CSV table of C-alpha atoms and ligand atoms in Angstrom, one decimal:
chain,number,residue,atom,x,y,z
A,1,UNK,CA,0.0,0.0,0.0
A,2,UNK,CA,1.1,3.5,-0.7
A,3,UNK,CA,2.2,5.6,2.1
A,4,UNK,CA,0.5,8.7,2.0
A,5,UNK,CA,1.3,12.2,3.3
A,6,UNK,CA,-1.7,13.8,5.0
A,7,UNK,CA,-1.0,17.9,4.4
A,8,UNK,CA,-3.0,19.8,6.1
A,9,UNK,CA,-4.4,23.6,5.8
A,10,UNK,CA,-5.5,25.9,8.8
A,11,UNK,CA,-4.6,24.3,12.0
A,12,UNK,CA,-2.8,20.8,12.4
A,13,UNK,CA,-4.7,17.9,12.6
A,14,UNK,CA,-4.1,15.0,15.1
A,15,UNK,CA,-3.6,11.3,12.8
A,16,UNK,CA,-6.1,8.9,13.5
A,17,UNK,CA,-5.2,6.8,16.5
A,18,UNK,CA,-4.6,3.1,15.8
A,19,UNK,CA,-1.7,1.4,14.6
A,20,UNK,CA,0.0,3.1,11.6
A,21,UNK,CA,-1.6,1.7,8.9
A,22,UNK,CA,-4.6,0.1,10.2
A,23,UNK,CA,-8.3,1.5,9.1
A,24,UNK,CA,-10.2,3.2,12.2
A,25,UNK,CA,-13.3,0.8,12.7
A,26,UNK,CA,-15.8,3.9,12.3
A,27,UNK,CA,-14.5,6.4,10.6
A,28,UNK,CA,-17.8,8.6,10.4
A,29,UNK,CA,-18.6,8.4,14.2
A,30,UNK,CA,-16.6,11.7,15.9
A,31,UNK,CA,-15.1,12.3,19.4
A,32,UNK,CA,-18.8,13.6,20.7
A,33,UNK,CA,-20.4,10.6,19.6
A,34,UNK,CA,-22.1,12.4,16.1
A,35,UNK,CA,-22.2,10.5,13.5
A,36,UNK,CA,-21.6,12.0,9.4
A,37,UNK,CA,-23.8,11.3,7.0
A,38,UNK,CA,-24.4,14.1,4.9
A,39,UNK,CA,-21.3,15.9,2.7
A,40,UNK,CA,-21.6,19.0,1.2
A,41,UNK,CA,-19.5,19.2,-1.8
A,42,UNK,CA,-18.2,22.5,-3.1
A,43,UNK,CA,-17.7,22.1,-7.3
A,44,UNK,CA,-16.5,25.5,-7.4
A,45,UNK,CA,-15.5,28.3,-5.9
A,46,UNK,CA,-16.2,31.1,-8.6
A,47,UNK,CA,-19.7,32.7,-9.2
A,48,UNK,CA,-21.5,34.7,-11.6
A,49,UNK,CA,-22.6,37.0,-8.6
A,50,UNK,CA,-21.0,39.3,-6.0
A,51,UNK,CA,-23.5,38.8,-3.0
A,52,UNK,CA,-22.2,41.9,-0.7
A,53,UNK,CA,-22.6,39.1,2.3
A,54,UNK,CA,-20.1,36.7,0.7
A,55,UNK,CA,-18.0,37.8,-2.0
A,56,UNK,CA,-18.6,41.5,-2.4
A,57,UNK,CA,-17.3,43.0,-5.8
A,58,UNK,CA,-14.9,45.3,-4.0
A,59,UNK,CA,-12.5,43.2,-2.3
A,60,UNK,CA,-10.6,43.2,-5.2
A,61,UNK,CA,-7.4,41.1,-5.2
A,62,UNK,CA,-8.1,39.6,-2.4
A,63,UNK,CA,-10.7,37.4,-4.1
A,64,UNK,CA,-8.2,34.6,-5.9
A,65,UNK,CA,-9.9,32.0,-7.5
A,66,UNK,CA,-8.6,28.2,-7.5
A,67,UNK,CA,-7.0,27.4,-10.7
A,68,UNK,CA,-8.3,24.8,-12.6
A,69,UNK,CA,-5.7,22.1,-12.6
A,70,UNK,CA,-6.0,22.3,-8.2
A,71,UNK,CA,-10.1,21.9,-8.6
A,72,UNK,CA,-11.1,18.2,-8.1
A,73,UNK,CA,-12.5,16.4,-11.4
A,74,UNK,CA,-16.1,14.8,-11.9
A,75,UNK,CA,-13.5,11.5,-11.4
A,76,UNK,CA,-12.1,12.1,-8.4
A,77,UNK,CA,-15.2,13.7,-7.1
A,78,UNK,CA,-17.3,10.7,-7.8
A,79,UNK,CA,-14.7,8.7,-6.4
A,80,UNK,CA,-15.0,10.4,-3.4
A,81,UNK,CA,-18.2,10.0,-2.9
A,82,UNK,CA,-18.1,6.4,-3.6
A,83,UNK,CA,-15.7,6.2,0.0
A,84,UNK,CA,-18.2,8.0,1.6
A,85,UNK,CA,-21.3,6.2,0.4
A,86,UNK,CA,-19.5,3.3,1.5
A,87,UNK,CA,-19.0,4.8,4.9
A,88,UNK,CA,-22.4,5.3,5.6
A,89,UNK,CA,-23.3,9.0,3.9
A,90,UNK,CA,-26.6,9.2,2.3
A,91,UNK,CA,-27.2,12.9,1.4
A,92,UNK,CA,-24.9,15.1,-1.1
A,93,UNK,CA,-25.5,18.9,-1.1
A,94,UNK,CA,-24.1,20.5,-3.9
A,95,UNK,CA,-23.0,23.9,-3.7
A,96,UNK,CA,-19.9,26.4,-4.6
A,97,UNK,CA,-19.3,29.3,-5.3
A,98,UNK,CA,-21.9,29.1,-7.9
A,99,UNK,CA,-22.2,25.2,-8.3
A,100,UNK,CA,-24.6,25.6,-12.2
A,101,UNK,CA,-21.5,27.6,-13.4
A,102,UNK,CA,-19.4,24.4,-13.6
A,103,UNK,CA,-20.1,22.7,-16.9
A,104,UNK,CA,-21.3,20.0,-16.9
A,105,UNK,CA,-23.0,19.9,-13.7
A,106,UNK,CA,-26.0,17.8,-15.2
A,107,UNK,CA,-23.5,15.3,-15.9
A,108,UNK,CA,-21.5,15.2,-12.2
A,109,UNK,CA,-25.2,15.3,-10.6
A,110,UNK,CA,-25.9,11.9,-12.6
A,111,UNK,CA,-22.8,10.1,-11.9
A,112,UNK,CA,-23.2,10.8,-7.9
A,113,UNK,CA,-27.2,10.3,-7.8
A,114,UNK,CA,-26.0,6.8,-9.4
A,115,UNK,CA,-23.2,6.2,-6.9
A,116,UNK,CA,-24.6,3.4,-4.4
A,117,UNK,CA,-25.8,4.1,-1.0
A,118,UNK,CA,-26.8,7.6,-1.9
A,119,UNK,CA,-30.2,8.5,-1.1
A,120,UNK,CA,-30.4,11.8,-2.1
A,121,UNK,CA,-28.6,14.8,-4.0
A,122,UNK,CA,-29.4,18.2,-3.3
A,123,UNK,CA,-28.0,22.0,-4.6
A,124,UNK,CA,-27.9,25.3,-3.0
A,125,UNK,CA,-27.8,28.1,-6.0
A,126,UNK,CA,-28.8,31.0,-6.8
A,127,UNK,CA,-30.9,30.7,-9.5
A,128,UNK,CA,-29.9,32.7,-12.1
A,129,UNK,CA,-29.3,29.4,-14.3
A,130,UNK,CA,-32.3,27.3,-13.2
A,131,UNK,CA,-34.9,28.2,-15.4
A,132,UNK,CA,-32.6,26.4,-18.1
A,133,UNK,CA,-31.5,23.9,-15.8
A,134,UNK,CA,-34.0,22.5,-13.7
A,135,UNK,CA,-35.3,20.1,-15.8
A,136,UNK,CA,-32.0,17.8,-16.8
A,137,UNK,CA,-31.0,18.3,-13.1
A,138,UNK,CA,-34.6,16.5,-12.4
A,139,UNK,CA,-33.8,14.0,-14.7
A,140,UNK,CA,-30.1,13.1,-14.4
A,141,UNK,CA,-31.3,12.6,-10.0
A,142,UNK,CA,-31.3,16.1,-8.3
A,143,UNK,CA,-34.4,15.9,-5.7
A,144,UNK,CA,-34.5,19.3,-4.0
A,145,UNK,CA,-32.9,23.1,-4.8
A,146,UNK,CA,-31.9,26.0,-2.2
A,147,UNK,CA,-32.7,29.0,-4.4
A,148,UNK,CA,-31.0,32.5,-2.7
A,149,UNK,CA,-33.1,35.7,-2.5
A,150,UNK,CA,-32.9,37.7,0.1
A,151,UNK,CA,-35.5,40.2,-1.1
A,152,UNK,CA,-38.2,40.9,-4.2
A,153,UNK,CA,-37.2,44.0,-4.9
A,154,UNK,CA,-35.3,43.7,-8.3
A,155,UNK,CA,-33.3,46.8,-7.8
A,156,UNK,CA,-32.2,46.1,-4.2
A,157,UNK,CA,-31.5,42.4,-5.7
A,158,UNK,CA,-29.5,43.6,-8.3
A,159,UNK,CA,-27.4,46.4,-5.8
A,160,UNK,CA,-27.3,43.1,-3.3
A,161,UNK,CA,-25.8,40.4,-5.9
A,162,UNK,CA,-24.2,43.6,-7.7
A,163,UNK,CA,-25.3,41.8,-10.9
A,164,UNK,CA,-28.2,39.1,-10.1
A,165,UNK,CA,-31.4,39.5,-12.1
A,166,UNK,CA,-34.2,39.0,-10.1
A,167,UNK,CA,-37.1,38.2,-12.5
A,168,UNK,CA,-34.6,35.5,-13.8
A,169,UNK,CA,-33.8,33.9,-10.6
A,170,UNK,CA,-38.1,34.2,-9.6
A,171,UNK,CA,-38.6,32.2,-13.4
A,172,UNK,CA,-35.9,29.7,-12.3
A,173,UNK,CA,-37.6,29.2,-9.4
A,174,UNK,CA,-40.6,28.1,-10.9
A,175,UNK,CA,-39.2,25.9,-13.5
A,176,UNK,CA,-37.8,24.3,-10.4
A,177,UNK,CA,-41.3,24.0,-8.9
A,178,UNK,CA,-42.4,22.5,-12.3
A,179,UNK,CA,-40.0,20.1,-12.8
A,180,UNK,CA,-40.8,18.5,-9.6
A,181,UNK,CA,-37.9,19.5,-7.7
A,182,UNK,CA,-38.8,20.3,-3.7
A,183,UNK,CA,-37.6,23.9,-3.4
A,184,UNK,CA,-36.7,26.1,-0.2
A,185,UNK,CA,-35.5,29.5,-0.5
A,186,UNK,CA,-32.6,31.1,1.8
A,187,UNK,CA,-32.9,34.7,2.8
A,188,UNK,CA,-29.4,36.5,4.4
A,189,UNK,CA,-31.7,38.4,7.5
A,190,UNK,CA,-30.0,41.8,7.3
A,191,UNK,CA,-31.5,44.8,9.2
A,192,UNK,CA,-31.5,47.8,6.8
A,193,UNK,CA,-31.6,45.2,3.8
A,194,UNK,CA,-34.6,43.0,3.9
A,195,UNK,CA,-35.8,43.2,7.3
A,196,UNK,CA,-39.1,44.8,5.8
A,197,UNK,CA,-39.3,41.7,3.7
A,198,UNK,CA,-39.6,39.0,6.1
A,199,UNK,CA,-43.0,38.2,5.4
A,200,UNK,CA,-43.1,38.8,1.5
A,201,UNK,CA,-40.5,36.6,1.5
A,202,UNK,CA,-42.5,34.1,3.2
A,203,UNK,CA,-45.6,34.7,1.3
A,204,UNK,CA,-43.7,34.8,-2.2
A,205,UNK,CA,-41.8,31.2,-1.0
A,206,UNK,CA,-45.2,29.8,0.1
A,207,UNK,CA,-47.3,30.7,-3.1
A,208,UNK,CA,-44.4,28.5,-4.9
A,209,UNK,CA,-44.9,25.9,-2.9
A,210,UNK,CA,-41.4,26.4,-1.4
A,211,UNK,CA,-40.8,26.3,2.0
A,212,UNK,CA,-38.8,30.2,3.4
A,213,UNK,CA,-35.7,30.3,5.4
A,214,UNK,CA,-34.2,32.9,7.2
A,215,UNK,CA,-29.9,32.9,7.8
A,216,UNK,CA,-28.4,34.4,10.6
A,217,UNK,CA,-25.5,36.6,8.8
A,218,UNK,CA,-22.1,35.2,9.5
A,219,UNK,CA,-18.9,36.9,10.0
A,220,UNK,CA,-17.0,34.9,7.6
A,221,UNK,CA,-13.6,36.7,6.6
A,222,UNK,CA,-14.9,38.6,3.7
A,223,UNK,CA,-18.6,38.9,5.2
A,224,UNK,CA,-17.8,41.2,7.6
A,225,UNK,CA,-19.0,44.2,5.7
A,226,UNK,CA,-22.1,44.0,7.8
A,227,UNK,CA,-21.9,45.2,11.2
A,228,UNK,CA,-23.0,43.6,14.3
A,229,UNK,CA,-26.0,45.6,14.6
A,230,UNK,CA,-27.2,44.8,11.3
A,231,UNK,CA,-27.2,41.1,12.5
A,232,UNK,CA,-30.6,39.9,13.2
A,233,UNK,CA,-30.8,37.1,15.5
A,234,UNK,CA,-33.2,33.7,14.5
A,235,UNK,CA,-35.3,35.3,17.9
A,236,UNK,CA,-35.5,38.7,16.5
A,237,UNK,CA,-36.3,37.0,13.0
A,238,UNK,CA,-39.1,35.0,14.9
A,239,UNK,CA,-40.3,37.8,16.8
A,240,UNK,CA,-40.6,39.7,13.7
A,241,UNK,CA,-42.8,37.3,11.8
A,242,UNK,CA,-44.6,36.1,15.1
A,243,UNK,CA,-46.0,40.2,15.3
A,244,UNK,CA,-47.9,39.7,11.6
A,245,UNK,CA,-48.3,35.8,11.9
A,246,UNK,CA,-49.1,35.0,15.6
A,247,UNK,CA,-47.6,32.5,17.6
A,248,UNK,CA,-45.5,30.2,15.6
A,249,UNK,CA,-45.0,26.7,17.1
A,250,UNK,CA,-41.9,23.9,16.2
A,251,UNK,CA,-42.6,22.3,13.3
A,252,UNK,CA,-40.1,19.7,13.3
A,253,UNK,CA,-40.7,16.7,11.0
A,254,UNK,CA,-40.2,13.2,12.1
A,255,UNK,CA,-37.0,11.5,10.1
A,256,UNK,CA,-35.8,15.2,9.2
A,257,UNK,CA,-32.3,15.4,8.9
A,258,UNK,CA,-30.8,17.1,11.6
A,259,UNK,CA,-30.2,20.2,9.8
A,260,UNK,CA,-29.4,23.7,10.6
A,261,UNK,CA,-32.6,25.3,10.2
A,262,UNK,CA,-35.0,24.8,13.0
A,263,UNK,CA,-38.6,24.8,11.8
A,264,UNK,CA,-41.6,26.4,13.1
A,265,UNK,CA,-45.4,26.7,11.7
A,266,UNK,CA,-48.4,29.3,11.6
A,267,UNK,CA,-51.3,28.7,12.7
A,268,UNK,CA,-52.5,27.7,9.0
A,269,UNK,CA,-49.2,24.8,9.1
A,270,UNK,CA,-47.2,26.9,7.0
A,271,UNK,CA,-43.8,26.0,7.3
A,272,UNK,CA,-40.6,28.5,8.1
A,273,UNK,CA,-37.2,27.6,8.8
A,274,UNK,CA,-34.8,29.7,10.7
A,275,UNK,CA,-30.9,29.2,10.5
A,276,UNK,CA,-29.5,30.4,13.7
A,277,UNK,CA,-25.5,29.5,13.4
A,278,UNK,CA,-24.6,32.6,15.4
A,279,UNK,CA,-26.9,33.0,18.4
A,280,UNK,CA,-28.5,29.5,18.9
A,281,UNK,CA,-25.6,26.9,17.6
A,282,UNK,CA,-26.6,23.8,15.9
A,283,UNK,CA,-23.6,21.9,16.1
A,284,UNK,CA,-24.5,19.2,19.2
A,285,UNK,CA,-26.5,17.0,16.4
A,286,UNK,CA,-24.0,18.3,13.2
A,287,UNK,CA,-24.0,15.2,10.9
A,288,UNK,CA,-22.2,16.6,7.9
A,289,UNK,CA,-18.5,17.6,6.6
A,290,UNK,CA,-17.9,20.0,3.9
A,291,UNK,CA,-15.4,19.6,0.9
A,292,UNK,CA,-14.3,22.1,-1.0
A,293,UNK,CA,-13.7,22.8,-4.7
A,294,UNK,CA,-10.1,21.6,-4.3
A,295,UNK,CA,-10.4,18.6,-2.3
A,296,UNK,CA,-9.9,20.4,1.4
A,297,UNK,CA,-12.2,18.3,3.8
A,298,UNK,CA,-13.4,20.8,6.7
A,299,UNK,CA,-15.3,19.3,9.4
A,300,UNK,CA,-16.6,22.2,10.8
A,301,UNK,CA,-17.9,25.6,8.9
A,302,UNK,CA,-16.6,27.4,11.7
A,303,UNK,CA,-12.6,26.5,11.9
A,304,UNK,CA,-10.1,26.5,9.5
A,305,UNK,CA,-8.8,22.9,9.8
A,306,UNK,CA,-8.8,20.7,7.1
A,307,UNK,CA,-7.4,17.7,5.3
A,308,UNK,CA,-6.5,17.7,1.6
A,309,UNK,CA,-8.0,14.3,0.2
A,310,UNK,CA,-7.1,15.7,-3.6
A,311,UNK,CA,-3.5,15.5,-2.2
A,312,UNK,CA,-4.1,11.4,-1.4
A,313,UNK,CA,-5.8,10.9,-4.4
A,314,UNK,CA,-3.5,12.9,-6.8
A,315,UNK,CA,-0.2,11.0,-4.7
A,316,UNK,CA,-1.5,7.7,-5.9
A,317,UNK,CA,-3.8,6.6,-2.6
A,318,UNK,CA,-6.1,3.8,-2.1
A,319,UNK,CA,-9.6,4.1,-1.1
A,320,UNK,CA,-8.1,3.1,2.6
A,321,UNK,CA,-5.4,6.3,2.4
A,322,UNK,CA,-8.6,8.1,1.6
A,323,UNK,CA,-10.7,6.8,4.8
A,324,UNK,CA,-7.9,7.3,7.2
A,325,UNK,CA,-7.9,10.8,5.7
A,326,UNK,CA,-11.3,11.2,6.5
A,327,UNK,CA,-10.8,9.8,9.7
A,328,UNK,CA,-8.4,12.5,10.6
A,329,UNK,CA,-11.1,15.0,9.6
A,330,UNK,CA,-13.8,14.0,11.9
A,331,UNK,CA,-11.3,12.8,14.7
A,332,UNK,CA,-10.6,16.6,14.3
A,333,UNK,CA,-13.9,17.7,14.6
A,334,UNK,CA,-14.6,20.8,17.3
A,335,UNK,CA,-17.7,20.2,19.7
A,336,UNK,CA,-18.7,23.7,18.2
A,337,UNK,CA,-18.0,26.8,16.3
A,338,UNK,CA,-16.5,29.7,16.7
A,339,UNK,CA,-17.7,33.2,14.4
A,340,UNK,CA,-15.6,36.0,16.0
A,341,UNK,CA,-14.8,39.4,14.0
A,342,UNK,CA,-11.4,40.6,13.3
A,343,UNK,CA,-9.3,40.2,16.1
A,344,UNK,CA,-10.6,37.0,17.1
A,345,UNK,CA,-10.4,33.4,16.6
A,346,UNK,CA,-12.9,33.4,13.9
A,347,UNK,CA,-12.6,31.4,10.6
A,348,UNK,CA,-10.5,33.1,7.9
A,349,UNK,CA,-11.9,30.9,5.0
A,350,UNK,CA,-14.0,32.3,2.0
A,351,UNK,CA,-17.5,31.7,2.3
A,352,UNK,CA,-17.3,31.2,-1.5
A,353,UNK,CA,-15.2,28.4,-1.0
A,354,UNK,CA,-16.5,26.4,1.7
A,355,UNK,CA,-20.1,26.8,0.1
A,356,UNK,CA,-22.2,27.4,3.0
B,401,LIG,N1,-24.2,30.3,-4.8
B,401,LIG,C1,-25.1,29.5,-4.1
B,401,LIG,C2,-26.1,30.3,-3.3
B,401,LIG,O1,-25.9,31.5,-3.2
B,401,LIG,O2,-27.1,29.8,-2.9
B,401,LIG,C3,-24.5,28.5,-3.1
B,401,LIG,C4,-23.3,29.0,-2.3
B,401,LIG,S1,-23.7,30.2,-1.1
B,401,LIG,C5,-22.1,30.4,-0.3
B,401,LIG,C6,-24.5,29.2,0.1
B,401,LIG,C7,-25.4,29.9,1.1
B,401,LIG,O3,-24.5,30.7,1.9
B,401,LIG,C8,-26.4,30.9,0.5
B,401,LIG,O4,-27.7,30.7,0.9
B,401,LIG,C9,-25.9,32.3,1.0
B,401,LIG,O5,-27.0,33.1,1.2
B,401,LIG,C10,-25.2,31.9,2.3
B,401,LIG,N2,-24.2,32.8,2.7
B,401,LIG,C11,-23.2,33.4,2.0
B,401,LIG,N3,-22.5,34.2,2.8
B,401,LIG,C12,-23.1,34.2,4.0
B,401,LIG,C13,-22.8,34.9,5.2
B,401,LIG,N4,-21.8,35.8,5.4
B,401,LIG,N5,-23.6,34.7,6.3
B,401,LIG,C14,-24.7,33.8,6.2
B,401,LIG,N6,-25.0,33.1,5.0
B,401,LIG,C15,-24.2,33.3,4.0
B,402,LIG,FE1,-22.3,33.7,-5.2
B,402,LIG,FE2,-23.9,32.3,-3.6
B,402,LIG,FE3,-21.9,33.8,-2.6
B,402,LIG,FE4,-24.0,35.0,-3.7
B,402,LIG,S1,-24.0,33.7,-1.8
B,402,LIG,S2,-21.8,35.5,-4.1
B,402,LIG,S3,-24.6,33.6,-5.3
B,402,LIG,S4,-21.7,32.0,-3.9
């Protein structure tokens, strides 16, 4: 077997206890007893907006995009997946960057929606290429699209995005909806940018069919545009459309994967979900793992460490050089996060390239 070295980006990550060599006996199950079975896979980490939240227009050279030859292929992508299927993860979540800009997305969605053990494939996008793409995602195996609009009004959209078309992203949406793809929209709460929209948002996702969710805004390195009083907190959120609504009560769902978002319902059963990463963490029941466009594994959205699995499959590794790679990973995993502003211990990766 090949012996493979394990580099690492952000902060150093402990090897896998064991003897050298030997395969950990559950590689998916982490120090605090959570299990992984959901891997969100970045395919990109460029975009064809500039949302002023996560990659705003002016930071200028600081925005480096990977080159091609260090972003992983639909091959060693797939192949990836494969390890993890066979580790026990059921549920892919595509995202970037902007995951529809990479050609040939239709394809890569087919070959992992035909890898075995994988139960679902998902996307989070922004729309702007749905209206054409909805349908041959549908068919090659997508199930379910998390469209971004943070507000309906197409000039704020377009200052927001700095070049997003709104009507475009709103037809995209409902070719989604018509193709038979479940759709939920995600909505960056920002006071002073859509905090008047809370409920049109709702209303708009709802008369799709879609179910509305509200993000807590998070002070990723290039995010922090936004100051902390233009946060709004998942309470405030709920407050806010409990005062037109009435009462909203917890609408988990039996089975639902133990997601971010918590979910409440009106009084009619309407369904809201609220992503509270800042104020109310979710991380005691995480299940997932994030890779990026070039192979890093992060374990956690909220640090820095990762492991490079493009490294150990470029240097020649078997599938076992890739599970004790993924076993560092989640050995690795923090109990929780940690979003501090400049100054602090906060994460310094791009939003664009951990996807979300
Ligand atoms: N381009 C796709 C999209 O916009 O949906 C997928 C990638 S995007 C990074 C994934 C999600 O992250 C989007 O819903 C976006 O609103 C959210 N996001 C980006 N920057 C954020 C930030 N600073 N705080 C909270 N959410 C953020
Ligand atoms: Fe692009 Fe999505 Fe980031 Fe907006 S949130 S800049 S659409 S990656």
């Amino acid at each position: 077997m090949s012996r493979v070295h394990l580099p690492v980006l952000g902060a150093l990550l402990q090897a896998p206890s064991g003897l050298p060599g030997s395969v950990p006996a559950d590689p998916l199950l982490d120090a605090f007893a959570r299990r992984i079975r959901y891997l969100r896979v970045s395919v990109t980490d460029r975009c064809n907006y500039r949302c002023s939240y996560c990659m705003p227009e002016d930071l200028g050279d600081q925005l480096t995009f990977a080159s091609r030859s260090t972003v992983l292929t639909f091959e060693e992508i797939t192949r990836l997946v494969t390890v993890f299927a066979g580790l026990g993860v059921r549920k892919i979540r595509l995202t970037g960057g902007e995951p529809t800009v990479r050609k040939g997305i239709v394809d890569l969605v087919g070959r992992i929606a035909a890898v075995p053990g994988i139960e679902q494939v998902v996307m989070t996008t922004n729309g702007h290429l749905l209206d054409e793409l909805a349908e041959p995602l549908r068919t090659a195996g997508l199930a379910a699209v998390n469209v971004s609009i943070d507000t309906l009004d197409p000039d704020k959209f377009h200052t927001l995005t700095s070049r997003g078309d709104l009507a475009r992203v709103m037809r995209g949406i409902d070719a989604a909806v018509a193709a038979g793809l479940r759709v939920k929209t995600n909505a960056v709460a920002l006071r002073g940018v859509n905090d008047g929209e809370l409920l049109a948002l709702c209303e708009y996702a709802w008369s799709r069919g879609a179910v509305p969710r509200f993000i807590e805004h998070m002070p990723m390195s290039e995010g922090q545009l936004y100051a902390t009083d233009a946060e709004l907190s998942s309470a405030q959120i709920r407050a806010a459309l409990e005062a037109v609504l009435g009462p909203l009560t917890a609408g988990e769902r039996p089975g639902a994967d133990p997601g971010p978002a918590r979910h409440w319902r009106d009084r009619d059963g309407r369904e809201v979900g609220i992503i509270s990463a800042m104020t109310d963490h979710f991380c005691d029941d995480c299940n997932r793992l994030r890779l990026t466009a070039t192979g890093a594994l992060h374990a956690c959205l909220g640090h820095d460490d990762a492991v490079s699995l493009r490294d150990v499959v470029r240097g020649g590794g078997s599938d076992d050089d890739v599970i004790r790679a993924i076993a560092a990973s989640v050995t690795g995993k923090r109990a929780g996060h940690v979003f501090e502003r400049t100054g602090g211990g906060g994460p310094q990766k791009h939003m664009i390239a951990i996807g979300g």
